[in-house]
Every structure is written in C-alpha cells, then in structure tokens.
Amino acid sequence: MSPVSRKIQGIALALVFVAGAVPTALAQGVVNRPQLSAALANELVGDTVAICASRGYKVWAVVVNLDGVRQALLRGDGAPIHSQDNGYYKAYSAASITLGRNEGSTKEVADRMAKAAPSAVPFTQLPNVTYGQGGVTIKAGGQAIAAIGVSGAPGGQLDEACAREAIAKIQDRIK
C-alpha cells in the first residue's frame, strides 16, 4: 500500500471515529427516563377508583410522574372534594420523598419516621408533602417511574390496597 493510500485510510478511520463519537457527546446533555403512557395512567386511575367503589369507598386517584406533575386523575362518584388534593399530596410524596431511600410508599416513609429520633424528623412542612398512607411508587424494572395517590376511603390502608391491586393489573405492561 502506498504512503498516500495509508494516509487516506488513516483520515477515513479518524472521520469514522469522530462521527461515531458525535452522537455520544451530544447525548450527554439529554436525560431519558421511562414514564407511564397517558393511556396506561388513565387506565390505572380508572381501575383504582373502580376497585375502591366495589368495596364501597368513594375515592379520588391521582397519578403523577417523577416531577410531581399530574398525569391522570379521576374522581369516583360521590368522592369528597378535599380528597382530590390529598390524593395528589400522597402521589407527589410517593414520587419524591420515597426515592432517596428506595421506599415504595408513603406508609414506608411514615413508618421510618416514627422510629427515627426526633432530631431526624423534618421540622418544616414541605409543600405538597404528606406522610399519610395511600401513596404508592410505581416501578418498572425495579426503578421508580411514577406514583399514584388515593384518598377518600375510610383509612389510608384501604386507599393503598386499592392502588396496589390496580397496579398489579398493569404491572406486566410496565416492565
């Protein structure tokens, strides 16, 4: 091979390398993360409200993404108006404060805080945060992707049970 051919081959190889590196460099400024589709989020709130209604509970169900933005919500027939905000607070809390310790619900957070020394419990109320039971983190492949909050049943454990049953119905579609 002539010296000119080797030089051209070297330049071509360098261009291929640089061209291959460009998408990686550009992608370093982009964050991709999984999120529930609108259709699945709506199905989830619908199933949750229906499950609770079948047990005689009038609830709101709210799904939020990991930024705490409402993605879907549904008011069951006769559900109290204040339960809308409470359902959102539960979902928001499950989407935010559970992530640091890989907890799966607002109940797990409340249980941990109940055992903590008083100095470890936050003194200042955080906006939109509640430690009431009924907020559940939704995971895909073990990673949090969203959360659901339910409010209106006569106890947070009942809110959570409806949410967990509805999540179980869609779990195979969010792996």
mmCIF file of C-alpha atoms in Angstrom:
data_model
loop_
_atom_site.group_PDB
_atom_site.id
_atom_site.type_symbol
_atom_site.label_atom_id
_atom_site.label_comp_id
_atom_site.label_asym_id
_atom_site.label_seq_id
_atom_site.Cartn_x
_atom_site.Cartn_y
_atom_site.Cartn_z
ATOM 1 C CA MET A 1 0.000 0.000 0.000
ATOM 2 C CA SER A 2 1.369 3.398 -0.953
ATOM 3 C CA PRO A 3 2.023 6.074 1.679
ATOM 4 C CA VAL A 4 -0.783 8.206 0.184
ATOM 5 C CA SER A 5 -3.266 5.316 0.463
ATOM 6 C CA ARG A 6 -2.304 4.746 4.085
ATOM 7 C CA LYS A 7 -2.729 8.429 4.804
ATOM 8 C CA ILE A 8 -6.220 8.481 3.211
ATOM 9 C CA GLN A 9 -7.136 5.296 5.087
ATOM 10 C CA GLY A 10 -5.983 6.903 8.351
ATOM 11 C CA ILE A 11 -8.009 10.045 7.669
ATOM 12 C CA ALA A 12 -11.095 7.967 6.810
ATOM 13 C CA LEU A 13 -10.687 5.956 10.008
ATOM 14 C CA ALA A 14 -10.344 9.157 12.041
ATOM 15 C CA LEU A 15 -13.508 10.582 10.456
ATOM 16 C CA VAL A 16 -15.435 7.403 11.257
ATOM 17 C CA PHE A 17 -14.241 7.599 14.845
ATOM 18 C CA VAL A 18 -15.190 11.266 15.181
ATOM 19 C CA ALA A 19 -18.567 10.727 13.501
ATOM 20 C CA GLY A 20 -19.261 7.839 15.862
ATOM 21 C CA ALA A 21 -18.363 9.959 18.882
ATOM 22 C CA VAL A 22 -20.569 12.923 17.988
ATOM 23 C CA PRO A 23 -23.930 11.343 18.995
ATOM 24 C CA THR A 24 -22.426 10.280 22.320
ATOM 25 C CA ALA A 25 -21.155 13.785 23.018
ATOM 26 C CA LEU A 26 -24.497 15.323 22.096
ATOM 27 C CA ALA A 27 -26.412 12.750 24.132
ATOM 28 C CA GLN A 28 -24.537 13.680 27.311
ATOM 29 C CA GLY A 29 -26.858 16.652 27.773
ATOM 30 C CA VAL A 30 -30.059 14.627 27.438
ATOM 31 C CA VAL A 31 -31.769 12.636 30.173
ATOM 32 C CA ASN A 32 -34.113 9.877 29.119
ATOM 33 C CA ARG A 33 -36.282 8.153 31.653
ATOM 34 C CA PRO A 34 -39.265 5.856 31.400
ATOM 35 C CA GLN A 35 -42.727 7.211 32.096
ATOM 36 C CA LEU A 36 -46.228 5.745 32.031
ATOM 37 C CA SER A 37 -48.150 6.434 28.860
ATOM 38 C CA ALA A 38 -51.240 8.619 29.159
ATOM 39 C CA ALA A 39 -53.419 5.631 28.270
ATOM 40 C CA LEU A 40 -51.915 3.444 30.988
ATOM 41 C CA ALA A 41 -52.050 6.234 33.597
ATOM 42 C CA ASN A 42 -55.739 6.752 32.806
ATOM 43 C CA GLU A 43 -56.395 3.022 32.994
ATOM 44 C CA LEU A 44 -54.664 2.916 36.361
ATOM 45 C CA VAL A 45 -56.775 5.678 37.927
ATOM 46 C CA GLY A 46 -59.918 4.150 36.430
ATOM 47 C CA ASP A 47 -59.143 0.689 37.827
ATOM 48 C CA THR A 48 -58.233 2.142 41.215
ATOM 49 C CA VAL A 49 -61.481 4.102 41.544
ATOM 50 C CA ALA A 50 -63.473 1.066 40.347
ATOM 51 C CA ILE A 51 -61.785 -1.286 42.827
ATOM 52 C CA CYS A 52 -62.464 1.109 45.694
ATOM 53 C CA ALA A 53 -66.073 1.625 44.522
ATOM 54 C CA SER A 54 -66.640 -2.139 44.510
ATOM 55 C CA ARG A 55 -65.708 -2.064 48.210
ATOM 56 C CA GLY A 56 -67.999 0.882 48.932
ATOM 57 C CA TYR A 57 -65.276 3.572 49.015
ATOM 58 C CA LYS A 58 -65.663 6.896 47.215
ATOM 59 C CA VAL A 59 -62.172 7.987 46.251
ATOM 60 C CA TRP A 60 -60.001 10.140 44.057
ATOM 61 C CA ALA A 61 -56.992 8.564 42.322
ATOM 62 C CA VAL A 62 -54.110 10.688 41.005
ATOM 63 C CA VAL A 63 -51.068 9.552 39.007
ATOM 64 C CA VAL A 64 -48.005 11.814 38.850
ATOM 65 C CA ASN A 65 -44.690 11.491 37.044
ATOM 66 C CA LEU A 66 -41.393 11.753 38.933
ATOM 67 C CA ASP A 67 -41.505 15.533 38.625
ATOM 68 C CA GLY A 68 -44.766 15.525 40.590
ATOM 69 C CA VAL A 69 -46.799 16.609 37.570
ATOM 70 C CA ARG A 70 -50.342 15.236 37.443
ATOM 71 C CA GLN A 71 -50.613 12.805 34.575
ATOM 72 C CA ALA A 72 -54.079 11.378 35.233
ATOM 73 C CA LEU A 73 -56.773 11.801 37.851
ATOM 74 C CA LEU A 74 -60.287 10.570 38.403
ATOM 75 C CA ARG A 75 -62.954 11.377 40.933
ATOM 76 C CA GLY A 76 -65.142 8.475 41.897
ATOM 77 C CA ASP A 77 -68.863 9.164 42.197
ATOM 78 C CA GLY A 78 -69.511 10.992 45.452
ATOM 79 C CA ALA A 79 -65.853 11.301 46.463
ATOM 80 C CA PRO A 80 -65.256 14.276 48.780
ATOM 81 C CA ILE A 81 -63.719 17.336 47.140
ATOM 82 C CA HIS A 82 -60.866 17.642 49.668
ATOM 83 C CA SER A 83 -59.736 14.139 48.722
ATOM 84 C CA GLN A 84 -58.558 15.466 45.349
ATOM 85 C CA ASP A 85 -55.769 17.475 46.969
ATOM 86 C CA ASN A 86 -54.999 14.753 49.489
ATOM 87 C CA GLY A 87 -54.688 12.145 46.706
ATOM 88 C CA TYR A 88 -52.308 14.458 44.859
ATOM 89 C CA TYR A 89 -50.212 15.044 48.006
ATOM 90 C CA LYS A 90 -49.930 11.277 48.522
ATOM 91 C CA ALA A 91 -48.865 10.721 44.903
ATOM 92 C CA TYR A 92 -46.430 13.661 44.998
ATOM 93 C CA SER A 93 -44.885 12.373 48.221
ATOM 94 C CA ALA A 94 -44.544 8.837 46.866
ATOM 95 C CA ALA A 95 -42.892 10.219 43.715
ATOM 96 C CA SER A 96 -40.432 12.397 45.592
ATOM 97 C CA ILE A 97 -39.551 11.508 49.173
ATOM 98 C CA THR A 98 -39.557 7.733 48.684
ATOM 99 C CA LEU A 99 -36.799 7.848 46.075
ATOM 100 C CA GLY A 100 -33.894 8.722 48.342
ATOM 101 C CA ARG A 101 -34.225 5.530 50.351
ATOM 102 C CA ASN A 102 -35.854 3.339 47.700
ATOM 103 C CA GLU A 103 -39.083 3.179 49.695
ATOM 104 C CA GLY A 104 -42.240 2.099 47.906
ATOM 105 C CA SER A 105 -44.995 4.035 49.638
ATOM 106 C CA THR A 106 -45.874 6.887 51.936
ATOM 107 C CA LYS A 107 -46.574 4.258 54.613
ATOM 108 C CA GLU A 108 -42.946 3.114 54.483
ATOM 109 C CA VAL A 109 -41.807 6.714 54.906
ATOM 110 C CA ALA A 110 -44.175 7.265 57.850
ATOM 111 C CA ASP A 111 -43.047 4.014 59.492
ATOM 112 C CA ARG A 112 -39.384 5.035 59.153
ATOM 113 C CA MET A 113 -40.058 8.495 60.555
ATOM 114 C CA ALA A 114 -41.995 7.058 63.507
ATOM 115 C CA LYS A 115 -38.869 5.105 64.505
ATOM 116 C CA ALA A 116 -36.464 7.996 63.931
ATOM 117 C CA ALA A 117 -35.057 10.189 66.626
ATOM 118 C CA PRO A 118 -36.992 13.470 66.904
ATOM 119 C CA SER A 119 -33.973 15.375 65.592
ATOM 120 C CA ALA A 120 -34.103 13.354 62.335
ATOM 121 C CA VAL A 121 -37.714 14.296 61.539
ATOM 122 C CA PRO A 122 -38.117 17.473 59.442
ATOM 123 C CA PHE A 123 -39.414 20.444 61.444
ATOM 124 C CA THR A 124 -40.627 22.408 58.441
ATOM 125 C CA GLN A 125 -43.606 21.184 56.463
ATOM 126 C CA LEU A 126 -42.641 20.644 52.842
ATOM 127 C CA PRO A 127 -45.092 21.899 50.205
ATOM 128 C CA ASN A 128 -47.439 19.191 48.866
ATOM 129 C CA VAL A 129 -45.934 16.521 51.122
ATOM 130 C CA THR A 130 -47.937 14.238 53.353
ATOM 131 C CA TYR A 131 -46.953 11.156 55.260
ATOM 132 C CA GLY A 132 -50.490 9.781 55.113
ATOM 133 C CA GLN A 133 -50.857 6.249 53.821
ATOM 134 C CA GLY A 134 -52.217 5.858 50.301
ATOM 135 C CA GLY A 135 -49.306 6.954 48.097
ATOM 136 C CA VAL A 136 -47.563 4.158 46.175
ATOM 137 C CA THR A 137 -44.477 4.361 43.982
ATOM 138 C CA ILE A 138 -44.888 2.729 40.571
ATOM 139 C CA LYS A 139 -41.781 0.880 39.399
ATOM 140 C CA ALA A 140 -40.598 -0.614 36.125
ATOM 141 C CA GLY A 141 -37.681 -2.999 36.332
ATOM 142 C CA GLY A 142 -37.134 -2.014 39.960
ATOM 143 C CA GLN A 143 -36.833 1.694 39.087
ATOM 144 C CA ALA A 144 -39.416 4.300 40.088
ATOM 145 C CA ILE A 145 -41.220 5.820 37.098
ATOM 146 C CA ALA A 146 -44.349 7.387 38.644
ATOM 147 C CA ALA A 147 -46.612 7.297 41.683
ATOM 148 C CA ILE A 148 -50.294 7.035 42.485
ATOM 149 C CA GLY A 149 -52.143 8.611 45.373
ATOM 150 C CA VAL A 150 -55.596 7.563 46.532
ATOM 151 C CA SER A 151 -57.796 9.362 49.025
ATOM 152 C CA GLY A 152 -61.362 9.033 50.264
ATOM 153 C CA ALA A 153 -61.631 5.529 51.721
ATOM 154 C CA PRO A 154 -62.171 5.348 55.492
ATOM 155 C CA GLY A 155 -58.457 4.762 56.108
ATOM 156 C CA GLY A 156 -55.174 5.139 54.271
ATOM 157 C CA GLN A 157 -54.551 1.395 54.350
ATOM 158 C CA LEU A 158 -57.740 0.951 52.281
ATOM 159 C CA ASP A 159 -56.647 3.648 49.816
ATOM 160 C CA GLU A 160 -53.305 1.887 49.427
ATOM 161 C CA ALA A 161 -54.891 -1.545 48.977
ATOM 162 C CA CYS A 162 -56.979 -0.280 46.035
ATOM 163 C CA ALA A 163 -53.906 1.315 44.438
ATOM 164 C CA ARG A 164 -51.774 -1.808 44.835
ATOM 165 C CA GLU A 165 -54.462 -4.033 43.333
ATOM 166 C CA ALA A 166 -54.791 -1.713 40.326
ATOM 167 C CA ILE A 167 -51.013 -1.549 39.873
ATOM 168 C CA ALA A 168 -50.884 -5.365 39.922
ATOM 169 C CA LYS A 169 -53.333 -5.407 36.993
ATOM 170 C CA ILE A 170 -50.965 -3.381 34.785
ATOM 171 C CA GLN A 171 -47.589 -4.499 36.165
ATOM 172 C CA ASP A 172 -46.839 -6.845 33.268
ATOM 173 C CA ARG A 173 -47.139 -3.892 30.854
ATOM 174 C CA ILE A 174 -44.630 -1.650 32.675
ATOM 175 C CA LYS A 175 -41.618 -3.946 32.917
#
